CSV table of C-alpha atoms in Angstrom, one decimal:
chain,number,residue,atom,x,y,z
A,46,UNK,CA,31.1,2.2,4.6
A,47,UNK,CA,28.8,3.5,1.9
A,48,UNK,CA,28.0,-0.1,1.0
A,49,UNK,CA,27.0,-0.8,4.6
A,50,UNK,CA,24.6,2.1,4.6
A,51,UNK,CA,23.0,1.0,1.4
A,52,UNK,CA,22.5,-2.5,2.9
A,53,UNK,CA,20.5,-1.0,5.7
A,54,UNK,CA,17.8,0.0,3.3
A,55,UNK,CA,17.2,-3.6,2.1
A,56,UNK,CA,14.9,-5.9,4.0
A,57,UNK,CA,15.3,-9.6,4.4
A,58,UNK,CA,13.9,-11.5,1.4
A,59,UNK,CA,11.3,-13.3,3.4
A,60,UNK,CA,9.9,-10.5,5.6
A,61,UNK,CA,9.0,-6.9,5.7
A,62,UNK,CA,10.2,-4.2,8.2
A,63,UNK,CA,7.9,-5.6,10.9
A,64,UNK,CA,9.2,-9.2,10.5
A,65,UNK,CA,6.1,-10.4,8.8
A,66,UNK,CA,6.0,-12.4,5.5
A,67,UNK,CA,6.7,-10.0,2.7
A,68,UNK,CA,4.6,-9.7,-0.4
A,69,UNK,CA,7.7,-10.3,-2.5
A,70,UNK,CA,8.6,-13.5,-0.8
A,71,UNK,CA,5.0,-14.9,-1.2
A,72,UNK,CA,4.9,-13.9,-4.8
A,73,UNK,CA,8.3,-15.5,-5.4
A,74,UNK,CA,7.1,-18.8,-3.8
A,75,UNK,CA,3.9,-18.7,-5.8
A,76,UNK,CA,5.8,-18.1,-9.1
A,77,UNK,CA,8.3,-20.9,-8.3
A,78,UNK,CA,5.4,-23.3,-8.1
A,79,UNK,CA,4.1,-22.1,-11.4
A,80,UNK,CA,7.5,-22.4,-13.0
A,81,UNK,CA,7.9,-25.9,-11.7
A,82,UNK,CA,4.6,-26.9,-13.2
A,83,UNK,CA,5.4,-25.2,-16.6
A,84,UNK,CA,8.9,-26.8,-16.7
A,85,UNK,CA,7.2,-30.2,-17.3
A,86,UNK,CA,5.6,-28.9,-20.5
A,87,UNK,CA,8.4,-27.1,-22.3
A,88,UNK,CA,7.8,-26.1,-25.9
A,89,UNK,CA,10.5,-24.9,-28.2
A,90,UNK,CA,10.0,-22.0,-30.6
A,91,UNK,CA,10.2,-22.6,-34.4
A,92,UNK,CA,12.9,-21.0,-36.5
A,93,UNK,CA,10.4,-18.6,-37.9
A,94,UNK,CA,9.5,-17.5,-34.4
A,95,UNK,CA,13.1,-17.0,-33.4
A,96,UNK,CA,13.9,-14.9,-36.5
A,97,UNK,CA,10.8,-12.9,-36.8
A,98,UNK,CA,12.3,-9.9,-35.0
A,99,UNK,CA,15.3,-8.0,-36.5
A,100,UNK,CA,18.5,-9.0,-34.9
A,101,UNK,CA,19.4,-5.5,-33.7
A,102,UNK,CA,16.0,-4.5,-32.6
A,103,UNK,CA,16.0,-3.6,-28.9
A,104,UNK,CA,13.9,-5.7,-26.6
A,105,UNK,CA,10.9,-3.9,-25.2
A,106,UNK,CA,11.4,-2.6,-21.7
A,107,UNK,CA,9.5,-4.7,-19.1
A,108,UNK,CA,6.4,-2.9,-17.9
A,109,UNK,CA,6.4,-2.2,-14.2
A,110,UNK,CA,3.0,-2.8,-12.7
A,111,UNK,CA,2.2,-0.9,-9.5
A,112,UNK,CA,-0.2,-2.6,-7.1
A,113,UNK,CA,-3.6,-1.1,-6.4
A,114,UNK,CA,-2.8,-0.6,-2.8
A,115,UNK,CA,-1.0,2.0,-0.7
A,116,UNK,CA,1.5,-0.4,0.9
A,117,UNK,CA,4.8,1.3,0.4
A,118,UNK,CA,6.9,-1.8,1.2
A,119,UNK,CA,7.6,-2.4,-2.5
A,120,UNK,CA,8.1,1.2,-3.5
A,121,UNK,CA,11.2,2.6,-1.7
A,122,UNK,CA,13.1,5.4,-3.4
A,123,UNK,CA,16.9,5.7,-3.3
A,124,UNK,CA,18.4,8.4,-1.1
A,125,UNK,CA,18.1,11.3,-3.6
A,126,UNK,CA,16.2,14.5,-3.5
A,127,UNK,CA,14.3,16.4,-6.2
A,128,UNK,CA,16.0,19.6,-7.3
A,129,UNK,CA,13.5,22.4,-7.1
A,130,UNK,CA,13.9,25.3,-9.5
A,131,UNK,CA,13.9,28.8,-8.2
A,132,UNK,CA,10.3,29.9,-7.9
A,133,UNK,CA,8.9,26.3,-7.7
A,134,UNK,CA,6.3,25.7,-5.1
A,135,UNK,CA,2.9,26.9,-4.0
A,136,UNK,CA,2.2,30.5,-3.0
A,137,UNK,CA,2.9,31.4,0.6
A,138,UNK,CA,0.0,33.3,2.2
A,139,UNK,CA,0.8,37.0,2.6
A,140,UNK,CA,-0.8,36.8,6.1
A,141,UNK,CA,1.5,34.0,7.2
A,142,UNK,CA,2.9,36.0,10.1
A,143,UNK,CA,-0.6,36.5,11.5
A,144,UNK,CA,-1.2,32.8,11.2
A,145,UNK,CA,2.1,32.0,13.0
A,146,UNK,CA,1.1,34.2,15.8
A,147,UNK,CA,-2.5,32.8,16.2
A,148,UNK,CA,-3.9,30.1,14.0
A,149,UNK,CA,-7.4,31.5,14.6
A,150,UNK,CA,-6.5,34.2,12.0
A,151,UNK,CA,-7.1,31.6,9.3
A,152,UNK,CA,-10.8,32.0,10.1
A,153,UNK,CA,-10.8,35.3,8.2
A,154,UNK,CA,-8.9,34.0,5.2
A,155,UNK,CA,-11.4,31.5,3.8
A,156,UNK,CA,-12.3,32.1,0.2
A,157,UNK,CA,-15.6,30.9,-1.2
A,158,UNK,CA,-15.4,30.4,-5.0
A,159,UNK,CA,-18.3,31.9,-6.9
A,160,UNK,CA,-20.9,29.3,-7.9
A,161,UNK,CA,-21.2,29.2,-11.7
A,162,UNK,CA,-24.4,30.4,-13.1
A,163,UNK,CA,-24.8,27.1,-15.0
A,164,UNK,CA,-24.3,25.0,-11.9
A,165,UNK,CA,-26.4,21.9,-11.7
A,166,UNK,CA,-28.8,21.5,-8.7
A,167,UNK,CA,-26.4,18.9,-7.3
A,168,UNK,CA,-23.5,21.2,-7.5
A,169,UNK,CA,-25.5,24.0,-6.0
A,170,UNK,CA,-26.5,21.8,-3.1
A,171,UNK,CA,-22.9,20.7,-2.5
A,172,UNK,CA,-21.8,24.4,-2.5
A,173,UNK,CA,-24.5,25.4,0.0
A,174,UNK,CA,-23.6,22.4,2.2
A,175,UNK,CA,-19.9,23.4,2.2
A,176,UNK,CA,-20.7,27.0,3.1
A,177,UNK,CA,-23.0,25.9,5.9
A,178,UNK,CA,-20.3,23.5,7.4
A,179,UNK,CA,-17.6,26.2,7.3
A,180,UNK,CA,-19.9,28.7,9.0
A,181,UNK,CA,-20.8,26.1,11.7
A,182,UNK,CA,-17.1,25.5,12.5
A,183,UNK,CA,-16.4,29.3,12.4
A,184,UNK,CA,-19.1,29.9,15.0
A,185,UNK,CA,-17.5,27.3,17.3
A,186,UNK,CA,-13.9,28.4,16.7
A,187,UNK,CA,-14.5,32.1,17.1
A,188,UNK,CA,-15.8,31.7,20.6
A,189,UNK,CA,-13.7,33.2,23.3
A,190,UNK,CA,-13.8,29.7,25.0
A,191,UNK,CA,-14.2,26.9,22.4
A,192,UNK,CA,-16.6,24.2,23.4
A,193,UNK,CA,-14.8,20.9,22.8
A,194,UNK,CA,-18.0,19.0,23.0
A,195,UNK,CA,-19.5,21.1,20.1
A,196,UNK,CA,-16.2,20.9,18.2
A,197,UNK,CA,-16.1,17.1,18.5
A,198,UNK,CA,-19.7,16.7,17.4
A,199,UNK,CA,-19.0,18.9,14.3
A,200,UNK,CA,-15.6,17.2,13.5
A,201,UNK,CA,-17.0,13.6,13.5
A,202,UNK,CA,-18.4,14.0,10.0
A,203,UNK,CA,-15.2,15.6,8.7
A,204,UNK,CA,-13.5,19.0,9.1
A,205,UNK,CA,-13.3,21.5,6.2
A,206,UNK,CA,-9.6,21.5,5.1
A,207,UNK,CA,-9.3,25.2,5.6
A,208,UNK,CA,-10.0,24.8,9.3
A,209,UNK,CA,-8.5,21.4,9.9
A,210,UNK,CA,-5.2,22.5,11.5
A,211,UNK,CA,-6.7,24.7,14.2
A,212,UNK,CA,-9.4,22.1,14.9
A,213,UNK,CA,-6.9,19.2,15.3
A,214,UNK,CA,-4.7,21.3,17.6
A,215,UNK,CA,-7.7,22.2,19.8
A,216,UNK,CA,-9.0,18.6,19.9
A,217,UNK,CA,-5.6,17.3,20.9
A,218,UNK,CA,-5.1,19.9,23.6
A,219,UNK,CA,-2.1,21.5,21.8
A,220,UNK,CA,-4.0,24.8,21.7
A,221,UNK,CA,-6.0,26.0,24.8
A,222,UNK,CA,-9.7,26.5,24.3
A,223,UNK,CA,-9.4,30.0,25.9
A,224,UNK,CA,-8.5,32.4,23.1
A,225,UNK,CA,-6.7,34.8,25.4
A,226,UNK,CA,-4.1,32.1,26.3
A,227,UNK,CA,-3.5,30.9,22.8
A,228,UNK,CA,-0.7,33.2,21.6
A,229,UNK,CA,1.4,32.8,24.7
A,230,UNK,CA,0.9,29.1,24.9
A,231,UNK,CA,2.0,28.6,21.3
A,232,UNK,CA,5.1,30.8,21.8
A,233,UNK,CA,6.1,28.8,24.9
A,234,UNK,CA,5.6,25.4,23.3
A,235,UNK,CA,7.4,26.3,20.1
A,236,UNK,CA,10.3,27.7,22.0
A,237,UNK,CA,10.5,24.6,24.2
A,238,UNK,CA,10.6,22.4,21.1
A,239,UNK,CA,13.3,24.5,19.5
A,240,UNK,CA,15.4,24.4,22.6
A,241,UNK,CA,15.0,20.6,22.8
A,242,UNK,CA,16.2,20.3,19.2
A,243,UNK,CA,19.2,22.5,19.8
A,244,UNK,CA,20.1,20.6,23.0
A,245,UNK,CA,19.8,17.2,21.2
A,246,UNK,CA,21.8,18.2,18.1
A,247,UNK,CA,24.2,21.0,19.2
A,248,UNK,CA,26.9,18.6,20.4
A,249,UNK,CA,30.2,17.5,19.1
A,250,UNK,CA,31.1,18.6,15.6
A,251,UNK,CA,27.6,20.0,14.9
A,252,UNK,CA,27.8,22.5,17.7
A,253,UNK,CA,31.2,23.7,16.6
A,254,UNK,CA,30.1,24.1,13.0
A,255,UNK,CA,26.6,25.7,13.4
A,256,UNK,CA,26.6,27.4,16.7
A,257,UNK,CA,23.5,27.7,18.9
A,258,UNK,CA,21.8,30.3,16.8
A,259,UNK,CA,21.7,28.3,13.6
A,260,UNK,CA,18.0,27.6,13.8
A,261,UNK,CA,16.4,24.3,12.9
A,262,UNK,CA,17.1,24.5,9.2
A,263,UNK,CA,20.8,24.3,9.9
A,264,UNK,CA,20.5,21.3,12.2
A,265,UNK,CA,20.8,17.7,11.1
A,266,UNK,CA,21.5,18.7,7.6
A,267,UNK,CA,24.1,16.1,6.9
A,268,UNK,CA,23.2,12.9,4.9
A,269,UNK,CA,20.7,10.9,7.0
A,270,UNK,CA,22.6,7.7,7.6
A,271,UNK,CA,25.9,9.2,8.7
A,272,UNK,CA,24.6,12.3,10.5
A,273,UNK,CA,24.6,10.7,14.0
A,274,UNK,CA,28.3,9.7,14.0
A,275,UNK,CA,30.6,11.7,16.1
A,276,UNK,CA,28.0,14.1,17.3
A,277,UNK,CA,27.0,12.7,20.7
A,278,UNK,CA,23.6,11.4,19.4
A,279,UNK,CA,22.1,8.1,20.3
A,280,UNK,CA,23.4,6.4,17.2
A,281,UNK,CA,21.1,3.4,17.3
A,282,UNK,CA,18.0,5.6,17.5
A,283,UNK,CA,19.3,8.1,14.9
A,284,UNK,CA,20.4,5.4,12.6
A,285,UNK,CA,17.0,3.7,12.5
A,286,UNK,CA,15.2,7.1,12.0
A,287,UNK,CA,17.5,8.1,9.2
A,288,UNK,CA,16.7,4.8,7.5
A,289,UNK,CA,13.0,5.0,7.9
A,290,UNK,CA,12.4,8.7,7.0
A,291,UNK,CA,13.6,8.4,3.3
A,292,UNK,CA,11.1,5.6,2.7
A,293,UNK,CA,8.2,7.5,4.2
A,294,UNK,CA,5.4,8.1,1.6
A,295,UNK,CA,7.8,7.6,-1.3
A,296,UNK,CA,4.9,8.0,-3.8
A,297,UNK,CA,4.3,11.6,-2.7
A,298,UNK,CA,6.8,14.3,-4.0
A,299,UNK,CA,6.4,16.4,-0.9
A,300,UNK,CA,8.2,13.8,1.2
A,301,UNK,CA,11.1,13.5,-1.1
A,302,UNK,CA,12.4,17.0,-0.5
A,303,UNK,CA,15.4,17.2,1.9
A,304,UNK,CA,13.7,19.9,4.0
A,305,UNK,CA,10.8,17.6,4.7
A,306,UNK,CA,13.0,14.6,5.6
A,307,UNK,CA,15.3,16.6,7.9
A,308,UNK,CA,12.3,18.0,9.7
A,309,UNK,CA,10.7,14.6,10.2
A,310,UNK,CA,14.1,13.3,11.5
A,311,UNK,CA,14.3,16.0,14.1
A,312,UNK,CA,10.7,15.4,15.3
A,313,UNK,CA,11.2,11.7,15.6
A,314,UNK,CA,14.6,11.9,17.3
A,315,UNK,CA,13.5,14.5,19.9
A,316,UNK,CA,10.4,12.4,20.6
A,317,UNK,CA,12.4,9.3,21.0
A,318,UNK,CA,15.0,10.7,23.5
A,319,UNK,CA,12.2,12.3,25.5
A,320,UNK,CA,10.4,8.9,25.8
A,321,UNK,CA,13.1,6.4,26.7
A,322,UNK,CA,10.5,3.8,27.8
A,323,UNK,CA,9.7,3.1,24.1
A,324,UNK,CA,12.3,5.1,22.2
A,325,UNK,CA,11.8,5.2,18.4
A,326,UNK,CA,9.7,2.3,16.9
A,327,UNK,CA,9.3,1.8,13.2
A,328,UNK,CA,5.9,3.0,12.1
A,329,UNK,CA,5.9,6.2,14.2
A,330,UNK,CA,7.5,8.0,11.2
A,331,UNK,CA,4.2,7.4,9.4
A,332,UNK,CA,2.1,8.9,12.2
A,333,UNK,CA,3.9,12.2,12.0
A,334,UNK,CA,3.1,12.9,8.4
A,335,UNK,CA,-0.7,13.7,8.6
A,336,UNK,CA,0.1,16.4,11.1
A,337,UNK,CA,3.1,17.8,9.1
A,338,UNK,CA,1.1,17.9,5.9
A,339,UNK,CA,-2.0,19.5,7.4
A,340,UNK,CA,-0.1,22.1,9.4
A,341,UNK,CA,2.1,23.0,6.4
A,342,UNK,CA,-1.0,23.6,4.3
A,343,UNK,CA,-2.2,26.3,6.6
A,344,UNK,CA,0.4,28.7,5.3
A,345,UNK,CA,-0.1,28.0,1.6
A,346,UNK,CA,-2.8,29.4,-0.6
A,347,UNK,CA,-3.2,26.0,-2.4
A,348,UNK,CA,-4.1,23.4,0.2
A,349,UNK,CA,-3.1,20.6,-2.2
A,350,UNK,CA,0.6,20.5,-1.3
A,351,UNK,CA,1.5,16.9,-2.1
A,352,UNK,CA,3.3,18.0,-5.3
A,353,UNK,CA,4.9,21.2,-6.5
A,354,UNK,CA,5.7,22.2,-3.0
A,355,UNK,CA,9.4,22.4,-1.8
A,356,UNK,CA,9.2,23.3,1.9
A,357,UNK,CA,12.9,24.3,1.8
A,358,UNK,CA,11.9,27.6,0.0
A,359,UNK,CA,9.6,28.7,2.8
A,360,UNK,CA,10.6,31.2,5.5
A,361,UNK,CA,12.4,29.5,8.5
A,362,UNK,CA,9.7,30.6,11.0
A,363,UNK,CA,7.1,28.8,9.1
A,364,UNK,CA,9.0,25.5,9.0
A,365,UNK,CA,9.9,25.8,12.6
A,366,UNK,CA,6.3,26.3,13.6
A,367,UNK,CA,5.1,23.4,11.4
A,368,UNK,CA,7.7,21.2,12.9
A,369,UNK,CA,7.1,22.2,16.5
A,370,UNK,CA,3.3,21.9,16.2
A,371,UNK,CA,3.7,18.5,14.6
A,372,UNK,CA,6.0,17.3,17.4
A,373,UNK,CA,3.5,18.3,20.2
A,374,UNK,CA,0.5,16.8,18.4
A,375,UNK,CA,2.3,13.6,17.6
A,376,UNK,CA,3.2,13.5,21.3
A,377,UNK,CA,-0.4,13.9,22.3
A,378,UNK,CA,-1.5,11.1,20.0
A,379,UNK,CA,1.2,8.7,21.2
A,380,UNK,CA,0.5,9.4,24.8
A,381,UNK,CA,-2.8,7.7,24.3
A,382,UNK,CA,-1.3,4.6,22.7
A,383,UNK,CA,2.0,4.5,24.4
A,384,UNK,CA,1.8,0.8,25.3
A,385,UNK,CA,1.7,0.0,21.5
A,386,UNK,CA,5.4,1.0,21.4
A,387,UNK,CA,7.0,0.0,24.7
A,388,UNK,CA,9.0,-3.2,25.0
A,389,UNK,CA,7.1,-6.2,23.6
A,390,UNK,CA,4.4,-3.8,22.4
A,391,UNK,CA,1.6,-5.2,24.7
A,392,UNK,CA,-0.9,-2.7,23.4
A,393,UNK,CA,-0.8,-4.1,19.9
A,394,UNK,CA,-1.0,-7.6,21.1
A,395,UNK,CA,-4.2,-6.8,23.1
A,396,UNK,CA,-5.7,-5.0,20.1
A,397,UNK,CA,-4.9,-7.9,17.7
A,398,UNK,CA,-6.5,-10.3,20.2
A,399,UNK,CA,-9.5,-8.0,20.4
A,400,UNK,CA,-9.8,-7.8,16.7
A,401,UNK,CA,-9.9,-11.6,16.4
A,402,UNK,CA,-12.6,-11.9,19.0
A,403,UNK,CA,-14.6,-9.1,17.5
A,404,UNK,CA,-14.4,-10.6,14.1
A,405,UNK,CA,-15.7,-13.8,15.5
A,406,UNK,CA,-18.8,-12.0,16.7
A,407,UNK,CA,-19.3,-9.9,13.5
A,408,UNK,CA,-18.5,-12.5,10.9
A,409,UNK,CA,-18.2,-16.0,12.3
A,410,UNK,CA,-17.9,-17.5,8.8
A,411,UNK,CA,-14.8,-15.5,8.0
A,412,UNK,CA,-13.3,-16.2,11.5
A,413,UNK,CA,-13.8,-19.9,10.9
A,414,UNK,CA,-12.3,-19.8,7.5
A,415,UNK,CA,-9.2,-18.1,9.0
A,416,UNK,CA,-9.0,-20.8,11.6
A,417,UNK,CA,-9.2,-23.6,8.9
A,418,UNK,CA,-6.5,-21.9,6.9
A,419,UNK,CA,-4.3,-21.4,9.9
A,420,UNK,CA,-4.3,-17.6,9.4
A,421,UNK,CA,-3.0,-15.7,12.5
A,422,UNK,CA,-4.4,-12.2,12.9
A,423,UNK,CA,-0.9,-11.0,13.9
A,424,UNK,CA,0.3,-11.9,10.4
A,425,UNK,CA,-1.7,-9.1,8.9
A,426,UNK,CA,-3.2,-6.8,11.6
A,427,UNK,CA,0.0,-6.0,13.5
A,428,UNK,CA,0.7,-3.3,10.9
A,429,UNK,CA,-2.9,-2.1,11.0
A,430,UNK,CA,-2.4,-1.3,14.7
A,431,UNK,CA,1.2,-0.2,14.6
A,432,UNK,CA,0.7,2.3,11.7
A,433,UNK,CA,-3.0,3.0,12.2
A,434,UNK,CA,-3.8,1.8,8.7
A,435,UNK,CA,-1.5,4.3,7.1
A,436,UNK,CA,0.1,1.6,5.0
A,437,UNK,CA,-3.3,0.6,3.6
A,438,UNK,CA,-4.9,4.0,2.8
A,439,UNK,CA,-3.8,7.2,1.0
A,440,UNK,CA,-2.6,9.9,3.3
A,441,UNK,CA,-5.6,12.1,2.2
A,442,UNK,CA,-8.0,9.4,3.3
A,443,UNK,CA,-6.1,8.9,6.5
A,444,UNK,CA,-6.4,12.6,7.2
A,445,UNK,CA,-10.2,12.4,6.8
A,446,UNK,CA,-10.3,9.4,9.1
A,447,UNK,CA,-8.3,11.2,11.7
A,448,UNK,CA,-11.0,13.9,11.8
A,449,UNK,CA,-13.3,11.3,13.3
A,450,UNK,CA,-10.6,9.7,15.5
A,451,UNK,CA,-10.0,13.1,17.1
A,452,UNK,CA,-13.7,13.7,17.5
A,453,UNK,CA,-13.8,10.4,19.5
A,454,UNK,CA,-12.1,10.9,22.9
A,455,UNK,CA,-10.5,7.5,22.6
A,456,UNK,CA,-10.4,7.4,18.8
A,457,UNK,CA,-6.8,6.2,18.4
A,458,UNK,CA,-6.8,3.8,21.3
A,459,UNK,CA,-10.3,2.2,21.0
A,460,UNK,CA,-12.4,3.4,18.0
A,461,UNK,CA,-9.5,2.3,15.7
A,462,UNK,CA,-10.2,-1.3,16.7
A,463,UNK,CA,-13.7,-1.1,15.3
A,464,UNK,CA,-12.5,0.6,12.2
A,465,UNK,CA,-10.1,-2.3,11.7
A,466,UNK,CA,-12.9,-4.8,12.2
A,467,UNK,CA,-15.1,-3.0,9.6
A,468,UNK,CA,-12.1,-2.9,7.3
A,469,UNK,CA,-11.5,-6.6,7.6
A,470,UNK,CA,-15.1,-7.8,7.1
A,471,UNK,CA,-15.5,-5.5,4.1
A,472,UNK,CA,-13.3,-8.0,2.2
A,473,UNK,CA,-15.1,-11.1,3.6
A,474,UNK,CA,-16.6,-12.3,0.3
A,475,UNK,CA,-13.2,-12.3,-1.4
A,476,UNK,CA,-11.3,-13.7,1.5
A,477,UNK,CA,-13.7,-16.7,1.9
A,478,UNK,CA,-12.5,-17.9,-1.5
A,479,UNK,CA,-8.8,-17.7,-0.8
A,480,UNK,CA,-6.3,-20.1,0.8
A,481,UNK,CA,-3.6,-19.2,3.4
A,482,UNK,CA,-1.1,-17.7,1.0
A,483,UNK,CA,-3.7,-15.8,-1.1
A,484,UNK,CA,-5.3,-14.3,2.1
A,485,UNK,CA,-2.0,-12.9,3.3
A,486,UNK,CA,-1.0,-11.5,-0.1
A,487,UNK,CA,-4.4,-9.9,-0.5
A,488,UNK,CA,-4.4,-8.4,3.0
A,489,UNK,CA,-1.0,-6.9,2.6
A,490,UNK,CA,-1.9,-5.2,-0.7
A,491,UNK,CA,-5.6,-4.3,-0.4
A,492,UNK,CA,-7.2,-2.6,-3.4
A,493,UNK,CA,-7.8,0.8,-1.8
A,494,UNK,CA,-5.9,3.0,-4.3
A,495,UNK,CA,-9.1,4.4,-5.8
A,496,UNK,CA,-10.8,4.9,-2.5
A,497,UNK,CA,-12.4,8.3,-1.9
A,498,UNK,CA,-13.6,10.2,1.1
A,499,UNK,CA,-17.0,8.6,0.7
A,500,UNK,CA,-15.4,5.1,1.1
A,501,UNK,CA,-13.8,6.3,4.3
A,502,UNK,CA,-17.0,7.8,5.7
A,503,UNK,CA,-18.8,4.5,5.0
A,504,UNK,CA,-16.1,2.6,6.8
A,505,UNK,CA,-16.3,5.0,9.8
A,506,UNK,CA,-20.1,4.6,9.9
A,507,UNK,CA,-19.8,0.8,10.0
A,508,UNK,CA,-17.2,1.0,12.7
A,509,UNK,CA,-19.5,3.3,14.7
A,510,UNK,CA,-22.3,0.6,14.4
A,511,UNK,CA,-20.0,-2.1,15.7
A,512,UNK,CA,-18.8,0.1,18.5
A,513,UNK,CA,-22.4,0.9,19.5
A,514,UNK,CA,-23.3,-2.8,19.5
A,515,UNK,CA,-20.3,-4.2,21.3
A,516,UNK,CA,-18.3,-1.6,23.2
A,517,UNK,CA,-20.6,-1.6,26.3
A,518,UNK,CA,-21.5,-5.2,26.2
A,519,UNK,CA,-19.2,-7.9,27.7
A,520,UNK,CA,-21.6,-10.7,26.8
A,521,UNK,CA,-21.5,-9.9,23.1
A,522,UNK,CA,-17.7,-10.2,23.0
A,523,UNK,CA,-17.0,-13.0,25.5
A,524,UNK,CA,-16.2,-16.3,23.9
A,525,UNK,CA,-14.9,-19.5,25.4
A,526,UNK,CA,-11.3,-18.6,24.6
A,527,UNK,CA,-11.6,-14.8,24.6
A,528,UNK,CA,-8.5,-12.9,25.6
A,529,UNK,CA,-9.9,-9.4,25.3
A,530,UNK,CA,-9.3,-7.1,28.3
A,531,UNK,CA,-12.7,-5.7,28.7
A,532,UNK,CA,-11.4,-2.3,29.5
A,533,UNK,CA,-10.3,-2.0,25.9
A,534,UNK,CA,-13.9,-2.3,24.8
A,535,UNK,CA,-15.3,0.2,27.2
A,536,UNK,CA,-17.2,-0.2,30.5
A,537,UNK,CA,-20.1,-2.6,30.7
A,538,UNK,CA,-23.5,-1.0,30.3
C-alpha cells in the first residue's frame, strides 16, 4: 500500500498536474534531438584522457541547477517534516490574546525603528513615506465605521505589512466595518468553523480516539495519504488534498512543518464538502497560502515568518484563529470566481479566450506569432487563471499583488485578466524569437525569481492602463472571431 501512495505523488511523464505539457517532457524531447545529432559525430577519448584521473578518485557530484522561476512543478519534496528544536521559531507577541479578541489591537503595536543619524536623503524620504502611509491606514482603520471606499483607495498602492491582515479581512467582508460588531462576529465565525471541522473529522476511529474536545490540533493528525481511510471522510476529496498539500510551496520552510500542512488540509477539506458543486480542485491549495501566511504573521513579532517559524509551537488558540480566518477569507475569494472550479471550469475557459482577444488588441504581432507557431493560450494560461499566477511569482510578490486585487471590487474575477495580459506582453520581445516548443518552455518557467515589489507594482500599473482602455469599450475588444463574453470586460461605456 505504501508503494501505491508514493506513486500518487508522481505525475505522468508528459504532463503536469493540470494535464498540460510538462517542462521535463519538453526538455527531454529537446535533449533527445540534441543527442541524436551528436551521435553522428562521436569522438573517442585518448588513453591519456581516460587515465588522467586517479582510478579511485570519486566522480564529482552533478550540480543541480534550479530554474529562475517560481514554478514548483519540478521541486516537490518527499513526505517528511523538519524537526524543530525546542525554542526554535519567531517570538510570539505578548499581546496575542488582545489581537485574538480584536485584530484592531494591532494598530497600537506598530514599532517605528529609529532613523539612523547618518541616513542618506533617500533613506530619510523612504522612512518618512512609510510613517505617513501607516498613519493614513491607522486613521481609516481606527474609525468606528471603516470607510471601505477610503480603505480600497489606500490599499491599491500596497498595504503596510503590519496592517495587512485586518485590511484584507475588512476588504473581503470577513470583518464588519462597524467596530462594535467586530468581536462578536469574529467569535461566531471562528466557532462555526471549529464546529464544521469537528463535524467533518470526528467520525469513525478519529472520534473514538480524540473525542469532541480535542481541538483542531488533534484532528487530521495522521499521515496525509492514509488519514481519510476508515473515518467516514470523502476519500476521493481527502486523498487529493493530502497529495497536493505536501507539495505546496516546497521551497519555503514554513510550509514543510506538519502543523502547517495539517491546517491547510482541514481548511481545504471543509471548504470542499461545503461546496459540492465544485468540490476540491487542484490549485485551490495555493490560494489558501497567502491568507495563512499573512494572518499567522499578525501574532509574531518578526513578520518574516517564511523560515525559522514552526507553527506547531504556538498556542492552540492562535493556530485555530489563523485557520478559521483563512477559511472564511478563502471562501470569500472563491465565491467571486466559483465558475473557475465547477465542472468543466467554464470561468477559466472564458478568461483564456478573453486573454487571447485582449492580447490581439494590445500586441497584434505577438498574437500573430502565436498563431503561426500554433500556440494555444490554454497551453500556458490555464494555470495563470487556475492558480492566479501563484506558480509564476513568489508568495511575497503575490501578497503584494493581492493588496491591489482586494482594492479592486472585482480584482480576482476581472482585473486579474488584465494583469495576465500585461504579464504576457512583457515577454513579447523574447517570445517573438522562439518556436512552439521554446515558447511553452519559457512560459512555464518564466524568469521571475529576482522580481521585487517594484516589478509587481509596474505590472499592476500596466494592467490598470489596459483595463482603463478596454474594459468599458466593446469596440476595442471585438474581433471577427471574438469569443469574449462582454460582461467579463465590464459594462459598455
